[in-house]
Amino acid sequence: MRKAKRIFVIADFKDESPMSIRIERRRWPKGFTRLGHDVQRFSYRNVLTQFNPFSGRHFRRFMPRFVKKITDSILEQQVQRYHPDIIFVHLLKYLDDETIKTLRQVAPNATVIVRDNDPFPEQYPSRIKIAKEADIFTATNAGRFLQTYKDAGAKTCAFIPNPCDPDIQHPYDVEDEWKSDIIFTGKADHRRLEKIAGGNNNHRHLLLKKLSKMQNAKLYGCFENPRVEGLETFWAISGAKIALSINIVNNVRLYHSDRLINCLACGTFTLAKRVPDTDLLFEDRKHLRYFDTEDEFFDLVDYYLQHEQEREKIAKAGMQRAHAEFNCEKMAQYMLDLIETGTYDSPWSLVL
């Protein structure tokens, strides 16, 4: 019998928010636990908040140095006494490379693995510093963003896509308030990144603006529409005939936000903006449909709203592949294989 590992997971788990139910960080501890390992989770930002005299909008602006020092001390004590085999760090604000260096001192035998989900790492020098301290760095792209970390000196860099959780991401019988012809969840604009993205964000904005005028379309979190959170996120996706997945940037190899896996796992027919080599993840016309232009997107919307059987057949195949190949247990095993062997076995694997 394989010996159970002790895995210490550090992330912003959003424990204070209903958002905590739907975010990717929740799925990794579950996957590791399902594989028979022990997991100790540390919600870094929540501990910071406990000791910060400022709250609300002032939290980001005023972070007294002593607050981070206290938080790092608590983290250090927990890691020191847990004696982890693996320290899994999900990149977040406020945590820095000095924190990782300290953890290495108190747990010298642990493998440190760091994960990043965000685009444009060159805009976050602190994240690159953290990645360089890791034994293994993983990201949700297999293109230039991952290469940026490798070129900066990160040791082993690997692509691992977003996991799903079939226990709560599946079709639901929902009330009429959650039903729609098409759904999008997320922001229309990421103003800070718009200029960096070279216009890609503006393309998304224009598409979503036009979509917002479509009858029986529901857009949550943009154009002054309220966000949807918790399990209700999956109700809303499940209640839609079509889901839209589009990134802030769509020309990076295998890069998708977790919006794609969330939509597919809930059993909703998904129209996704094509990215390079994306058929390695999900095949066009079999698991979903990809589009390249705004006109093509709206043509596909019209077609699949009128062809229910074809739409539902593709949606079912997409959900089955998401549940079988991208569930949190299987993704966690890829992580462990990467730690133990330096690689993992998948058609879309990439290790630099």
Short mmCIF file of C-alpha atoms in Angstrom, two decimals, residues 3-284:
data_model
loop_
_atom_site.label_atom_id
_atom_site.label_comp_id
_atom_site.label_asym_id
_atom_site.label_seq_id
_atom_site.Cartn_x
_atom_site.Cartn_y
_atom_site.Cartn_z
CA LYS A 3 2.27 5.57 1.99
CA ALA A 4 -0.05 8.53 2.48
CA LYS A 5 1.64 11.90 2.05
CA ARG A 6 1.15 14.99 4.15
CA ILE A 7 0.30 17.90 1.86
CA PHE A 8 0.22 21.48 3.18
CA VAL A 9 -1.85 23.71 0.86
CA ILE A 10 -1.46 27.50 1.04
CA ALA A 11 -3.97 29.62 -0.89
CA ASP A 12 -6.61 32.32 -0.69
CA PHE A 13 -9.55 30.02 -0.08
CA LYS A 14 -12.03 32.91 0.25
CA ASP A 15 -13.39 31.37 3.44
CA GLU A 16 -15.27 34.58 4.19
CA SER A 17 -17.24 34.46 0.92
CA PRO A 18 -19.76 32.23 -0.91
CA MET A 19 -17.18 32.37 -3.70
CA SER A 20 -15.24 29.72 -1.78
CA ILE A 21 -17.59 27.01 -3.07
CA ARG A 22 -16.82 27.53 -6.76
CA ILE A 23 -13.11 28.40 -6.94
CA GLU A 24 -10.38 26.07 -8.20
CA ARG A 25 -8.40 26.22 -4.96
CA ARG A 26 -11.16 24.21 -3.26
CA ARG A 27 -10.71 21.28 -5.63
CA TRP A 28 -7.04 20.47 -4.98
CA PRO A 29 -7.38 19.49 -1.29
CA LYS A 30 -10.40 17.38 -2.24
CA GLY A 31 -8.48 15.61 -5.00
CA PHE A 32 -5.49 14.86 -2.77
CA THR A 33 -7.75 13.61 0.02
CA ARG A 34 -9.67 11.34 -2.35
CA LEU A 35 -6.34 9.77 -3.33
CA GLY A 36 -5.74 8.85 0.30
CA HIS A 37 -3.42 11.66 1.38
CA ASP A 38 -3.70 14.00 4.34
CA VAL A 39 -4.20 17.71 3.62
CA GLN A 40 -3.72 20.68 5.90
CA ARG A 41 -5.01 23.91 4.34
CA PHE A 42 -3.91 27.43 5.24
CA SER A 43 -6.05 30.32 3.98
CA TYR A 44 -3.34 32.99 3.90
CA ARG A 45 -5.48 36.05 3.28
CA ASN A 46 -8.01 35.09 5.94
CA VAL A 47 -5.27 34.88 8.57
CA LEU A 48 -3.95 38.25 7.40
CA THR A 49 -7.42 39.69 7.84
CA GLN A 50 -7.69 38.48 11.42
CA PHE A 51 -4.72 40.59 12.48
CA ASN A 52 -5.19 43.60 10.20
CA PRO A 53 -6.72 46.62 11.99
CA PHE A 54 -7.97 47.85 8.60
CA SER A 55 -10.83 46.18 6.76
CA GLY A 56 -12.94 46.49 3.64
CA ARG A 57 -11.53 48.62 0.88
CA HIS A 58 -8.72 49.78 3.17
CA PHE A 59 -7.39 46.22 3.46
CA ARG A 60 -5.54 46.41 0.15
CA ARG A 61 -4.23 49.93 0.71
CA PHE A 62 -3.00 49.49 4.28
CA MET A 63 -1.15 46.31 5.13
CA PRO A 64 1.02 47.01 8.18
CA ARG A 65 4.27 45.08 8.05
CA PHE A 66 3.65 43.54 11.45
CA VAL A 67 0.46 41.89 10.12
CA LYS A 68 2.35 39.95 7.48
CA LYS A 69 5.03 39.11 10.03
CA ILE A 70 2.44 37.62 12.38
CA THR A 71 0.80 35.69 9.55
CA ASP A 72 4.14 34.28 8.36
CA SER A 73 4.98 33.29 11.92
CA ILE A 74 1.71 31.37 12.27
CA LEU A 75 2.29 29.72 8.89
CA GLU A 76 5.85 28.80 9.85
CA GLN A 77 4.73 27.18 13.10
CA GLN A 78 2.02 25.14 11.39
CA VAL A 79 4.37 23.90 8.66
CA GLN A 80 7.14 23.14 11.17
CA ARG A 81 4.86 20.96 13.28
CA TYR A 82 2.98 19.31 10.40
CA HIS A 83 6.20 18.01 8.80
CA PRO A 84 4.77 18.04 5.26
CA ASP A 85 6.01 15.94 2.37
CA ILE A 86 4.63 18.52 -0.06
CA ILE A 87 3.95 22.25 0.25
CA PHE A 88 1.49 23.33 -2.45
CA VAL A 89 1.31 27.12 -2.88
CA HIS A 90 -1.40 28.81 -4.93
CA LEU A 91 -0.01 32.22 -5.88
CA LEU A 92 -1.72 35.14 -4.16
CA LYS A 93 -1.08 38.71 -3.20
CA TYR A 94 0.93 39.49 -0.03
CA LEU A 95 2.73 36.14 0.06
CA ASP A 96 6.30 36.57 -1.22
CA ASP A 97 9.53 34.72 -1.92
CA GLU A 98 10.85 35.42 1.58
CA THR A 99 7.91 33.45 2.96
CA ILE A 100 8.81 30.50 0.72
CA LYS A 101 12.47 30.69 1.74
CA THR A 102 11.44 30.50 5.39
CA LEU A 103 9.22 27.49 4.73
CA ARG A 104 12.14 25.75 3.04
CA GLN A 105 14.18 26.22 6.20
CA VAL A 106 11.54 24.78 8.52
CA ALA A 107 10.58 21.94 6.13
CA PRO A 108 13.80 21.17 4.24
CA ASN A 109 12.62 17.76 3.05
CA ALA A 110 9.34 18.97 1.56
CA THR A 111 8.80 19.41 -2.17
CA VAL A 112 7.52 22.92 -2.89
CA ILE A 113 5.09 23.18 -5.80
CA VAL A 114 3.65 26.54 -6.88
CA ARG A 115 0.61 27.15 -9.09
CA ASP A 116 -0.50 30.19 -11.09
CA ASN A 117 -3.78 30.69 -12.98
CA ASP A 118 -3.30 34.26 -14.17
CA PRO A 119 -2.08 35.68 -17.50
CA PHE A 120 0.79 38.13 -18.05
CA PRO A 121 3.24 36.98 -15.35
CA GLU A 122 5.72 39.64 -16.48
CA GLN A 123 3.42 42.15 -14.79
CA TYR A 124 3.92 40.42 -11.43
CA PRO A 125 7.65 40.33 -10.54
CA SER A 126 6.84 39.07 -7.05
CA ARG A 127 5.19 35.98 -8.51
CA ILE A 128 8.21 35.22 -10.64
CA LYS A 129 10.42 35.46 -7.54
CA ILE A 130 8.19 32.94 -5.76
CA ALA A 131 8.25 30.59 -8.77
CA LYS A 132 12.05 30.61 -8.75
CA GLU A 133 12.01 29.33 -5.15
CA ALA A 134 9.80 26.36 -6.05
CA ASP A 135 10.91 22.85 -6.98
CA ILE A 136 8.04 22.67 -9.46
CA PHE A 137 5.90 25.40 -10.99
CA THR A 138 2.56 24.71 -12.69
CA ALA A 139 0.24 26.94 -14.70
CA THR A 140 -2.97 26.76 -16.71
CA ASN A 141 -1.25 27.46 -20.02
CA ALA A 142 1.36 25.76 -22.16
CA GLY A 143 2.52 28.84 -24.01
CA ARG A 144 4.36 32.09 -23.53
CA PHE A 145 3.14 32.72 -19.98
CA LEU A 146 4.61 29.41 -18.81
CA GLN A 147 7.77 30.10 -20.81
CA THR A 148 8.15 33.44 -19.04
CA TYR A 149 8.57 31.64 -15.72
CA LYS A 150 11.03 29.16 -17.21
CA ASP A 151 13.11 31.90 -18.81
CA ALA A 152 13.18 33.75 -15.48
CA GLY A 153 14.82 30.80 -13.78
CA ALA A 154 12.01 28.58 -12.45
CA LYS A 155 13.36 25.02 -12.22
CA THR A 156 10.63 22.71 -13.57
CA CYS A 157 7.59 24.28 -15.24
CA ALA A 158 4.54 22.26 -16.25
CA PHE A 159 1.10 22.78 -17.75
CA ILE A 160 -1.77 21.42 -15.65
CA PRO A 161 -5.29 22.51 -16.69
CA ASN A 162 -8.09 23.51 -14.36
CA PRO A 163 -9.82 20.61 -12.55
CA CYS A 164 -13.55 20.18 -12.06
CA ASP A 165 -15.58 18.66 -9.24
CA PRO A 166 -18.31 16.31 -10.57
CA ASP A 167 -19.83 16.08 -7.07
CA ILE A 168 -21.22 19.60 -7.43
CA GLN A 169 -20.58 20.43 -11.09
CA HIS A 170 -23.26 18.54 -12.99
CA PRO A 171 -26.73 19.21 -14.49
CA TYR A 172 -29.38 20.42 -12.04
CA ASP A 173 -33.14 20.62 -12.31
CA VAL A 174 -33.55 24.35 -11.70
CA GLU A 175 -36.33 26.86 -11.25
CA ASP A 176 -37.25 29.17 -14.13
CA GLU A 177 -35.24 32.03 -12.64
CA TRP A 178 -32.04 30.14 -13.51
CA LYS A 179 -33.03 29.23 -17.06
CA SER A 180 -31.71 31.05 -20.12
CA ASP A 181 -30.79 30.56 -23.76
CA ILE A 182 -27.18 31.57 -23.18
CA ILE A 183 -25.05 32.50 -20.19
CA PHE A 184 -21.77 34.24 -19.45
CA THR A 185 -20.27 34.65 -15.99
CA GLY A 186 -17.47 37.14 -15.33
CA LYS A 187 -16.27 40.62 -16.12
CA ALA A 188 -16.63 42.30 -19.48
CA ASP A 189 -13.51 44.37 -18.82
CA HIS A 190 -10.18 43.86 -17.14
CA ARG A 191 -9.02 47.44 -17.58
CA ARG A 192 -5.60 46.90 -16.07
CA LEU A 193 -4.91 44.16 -18.62
CA GLU A 194 -6.69 45.62 -21.62
CA LYS A 195 -3.65 47.44 -22.95
CA ILE A 196 -1.36 44.49 -22.29
CA ALA A 197 -3.71 42.12 -24.11
CA GLY A 198 -3.31 44.08 -27.32
CA GLY A 199 -7.01 44.60 -27.91
CA ASN A 200 -8.22 41.07 -27.08
CA ASN A 201 -10.11 42.35 -24.07
CA ASN A 202 -11.86 44.96 -26.22
CA HIS A 203 -13.00 42.19 -28.57
CA ARG A 204 -14.50 40.37 -25.62
CA HIS A 205 -16.20 43.55 -24.42
CA LEU A 206 -17.80 44.18 -27.83
CA LEU A 207 -19.01 40.59 -28.13
CA LEU A 208 -20.49 40.63 -24.63
CA LYS A 209 -22.13 44.01 -25.23
CA LYS A 210 -23.91 42.64 -28.27
CA LEU A 211 -24.80 39.45 -26.40
CA SER A 212 -26.29 41.45 -23.52
CA LYS A 213 -28.94 42.76 -25.91
CA MET A 214 -30.00 39.28 -26.96
CA GLN A 215 -33.36 38.11 -25.66
CA ASN A 216 -33.11 35.54 -22.85
CA ALA A 217 -29.35 35.92 -22.46
CA LYS A 218 -28.04 36.18 -18.91
CA LEU A 219 -24.72 37.83 -18.13
CA TYR A 220 -23.65 37.69 -14.50
CA GLY A 221 -20.99 40.04 -13.16
CA CYS A 222 -20.78 42.52 -16.01
CA PHE A 223 -22.69 45.57 -17.31
CA GLU A 224 -24.00 46.24 -13.80
CA ASN A 225 -25.56 42.78 -13.55
CA PRO A 226 -25.05 41.13 -10.16
CA ARG A 227 -22.59 38.27 -9.81
CA VAL A 228 -23.74 34.75 -9.08
CA GLU A 229 -21.90 32.86 -6.36
CA GLY A 230 -21.69 29.57 -4.53
CA LEU A 231 -23.60 26.56 -5.79
CA GLU A 232 -25.96 28.95 -7.57
CA THR A 233 -23.16 29.52 -10.10
CA PHE A 234 -23.58 25.92 -11.22
CA TRP A 235 -27.36 26.21 -11.14
CA ALA A 236 -27.20 29.17 -13.50
CA ILE A 237 -24.81 27.39 -15.89
CA SER A 238 -26.84 24.19 -15.73
CA GLY A 239 -30.04 26.11 -16.51
CA ALA A 240 -28.66 27.60 -19.73
CA LYS A 241 -28.93 26.02 -23.17
CA ILE A 242 -25.60 27.50 -24.23
CA ALA A 243 -22.61 28.76 -22.22
CA LEU A 244 -19.96 31.16 -23.51
CA SER A 245 -16.29 30.76 -22.58
CA ILE A 246 -13.88 33.49 -23.66
CA ASN A 247 -10.61 34.62 -22.06
CA ILE A 248 -8.95 37.95 -21.52
CA VAL A 249 -6.37 36.70 -24.05
CA ASN A 250 -7.02 33.92 -26.55
CA ASN A 251 -3.77 33.35 -28.43
CA VAL A 252 -1.78 31.45 -25.79
CA ARG A 253 -1.39 27.70 -26.21
CA LEU A 254 -3.91 25.64 -24.20
CA TYR A 255 -4.82 28.63 -22.01
CA HIS A 256 -8.38 28.73 -20.70
CA SER A 257 -9.75 30.24 -17.54
CA ASP A 258 -11.73 27.89 -15.28
CA ARG A 259 -14.87 29.20 -16.98
CA LEU A 260 -14.44 26.55 -19.69
CA ILE A 261 -14.28 23.54 -17.38
CA ASN A 262 -17.06 24.96 -15.18
CA CYS A 263 -19.42 25.20 -18.15
CA LEU A 264 -18.60 21.79 -19.59
CA ALA A 265 -18.73 20.00 -16.23
CA CYS A 266 -22.24 21.34 -15.58
CA GLY A 267 -23.46 19.62 -18.76
CA THR A 268 -24.14 22.79 -20.72
CA PHE A 269 -23.37 23.06 -24.43
CA THR A 270 -20.36 25.36 -24.64
CA LEU A 271 -19.18 27.81 -27.26
CA ALA A 272 -15.52 28.60 -26.56
CA LYS A 273 -13.12 31.04 -28.16
CA ARG A 274 -10.47 28.96 -29.88
CA VAL A 275 -6.93 28.96 -28.50
CA PRO A 276 -3.89 27.18 -30.01
CA ASP A 277 -3.98 23.35 -29.72
CA THR A 278 -7.19 23.46 -27.70
CA ASP A 279 -8.48 20.27 -29.39
CA LEU A 280 -6.01 18.36 -27.22
CA LEU A 281 -8.29 19.21 -24.30
CA PHE A 282 -11.75 19.08 -25.87
CA GLU A 283 -12.51 18.29 -29.53
CA ASP A 284 -14.46 20.65 -31.72
#
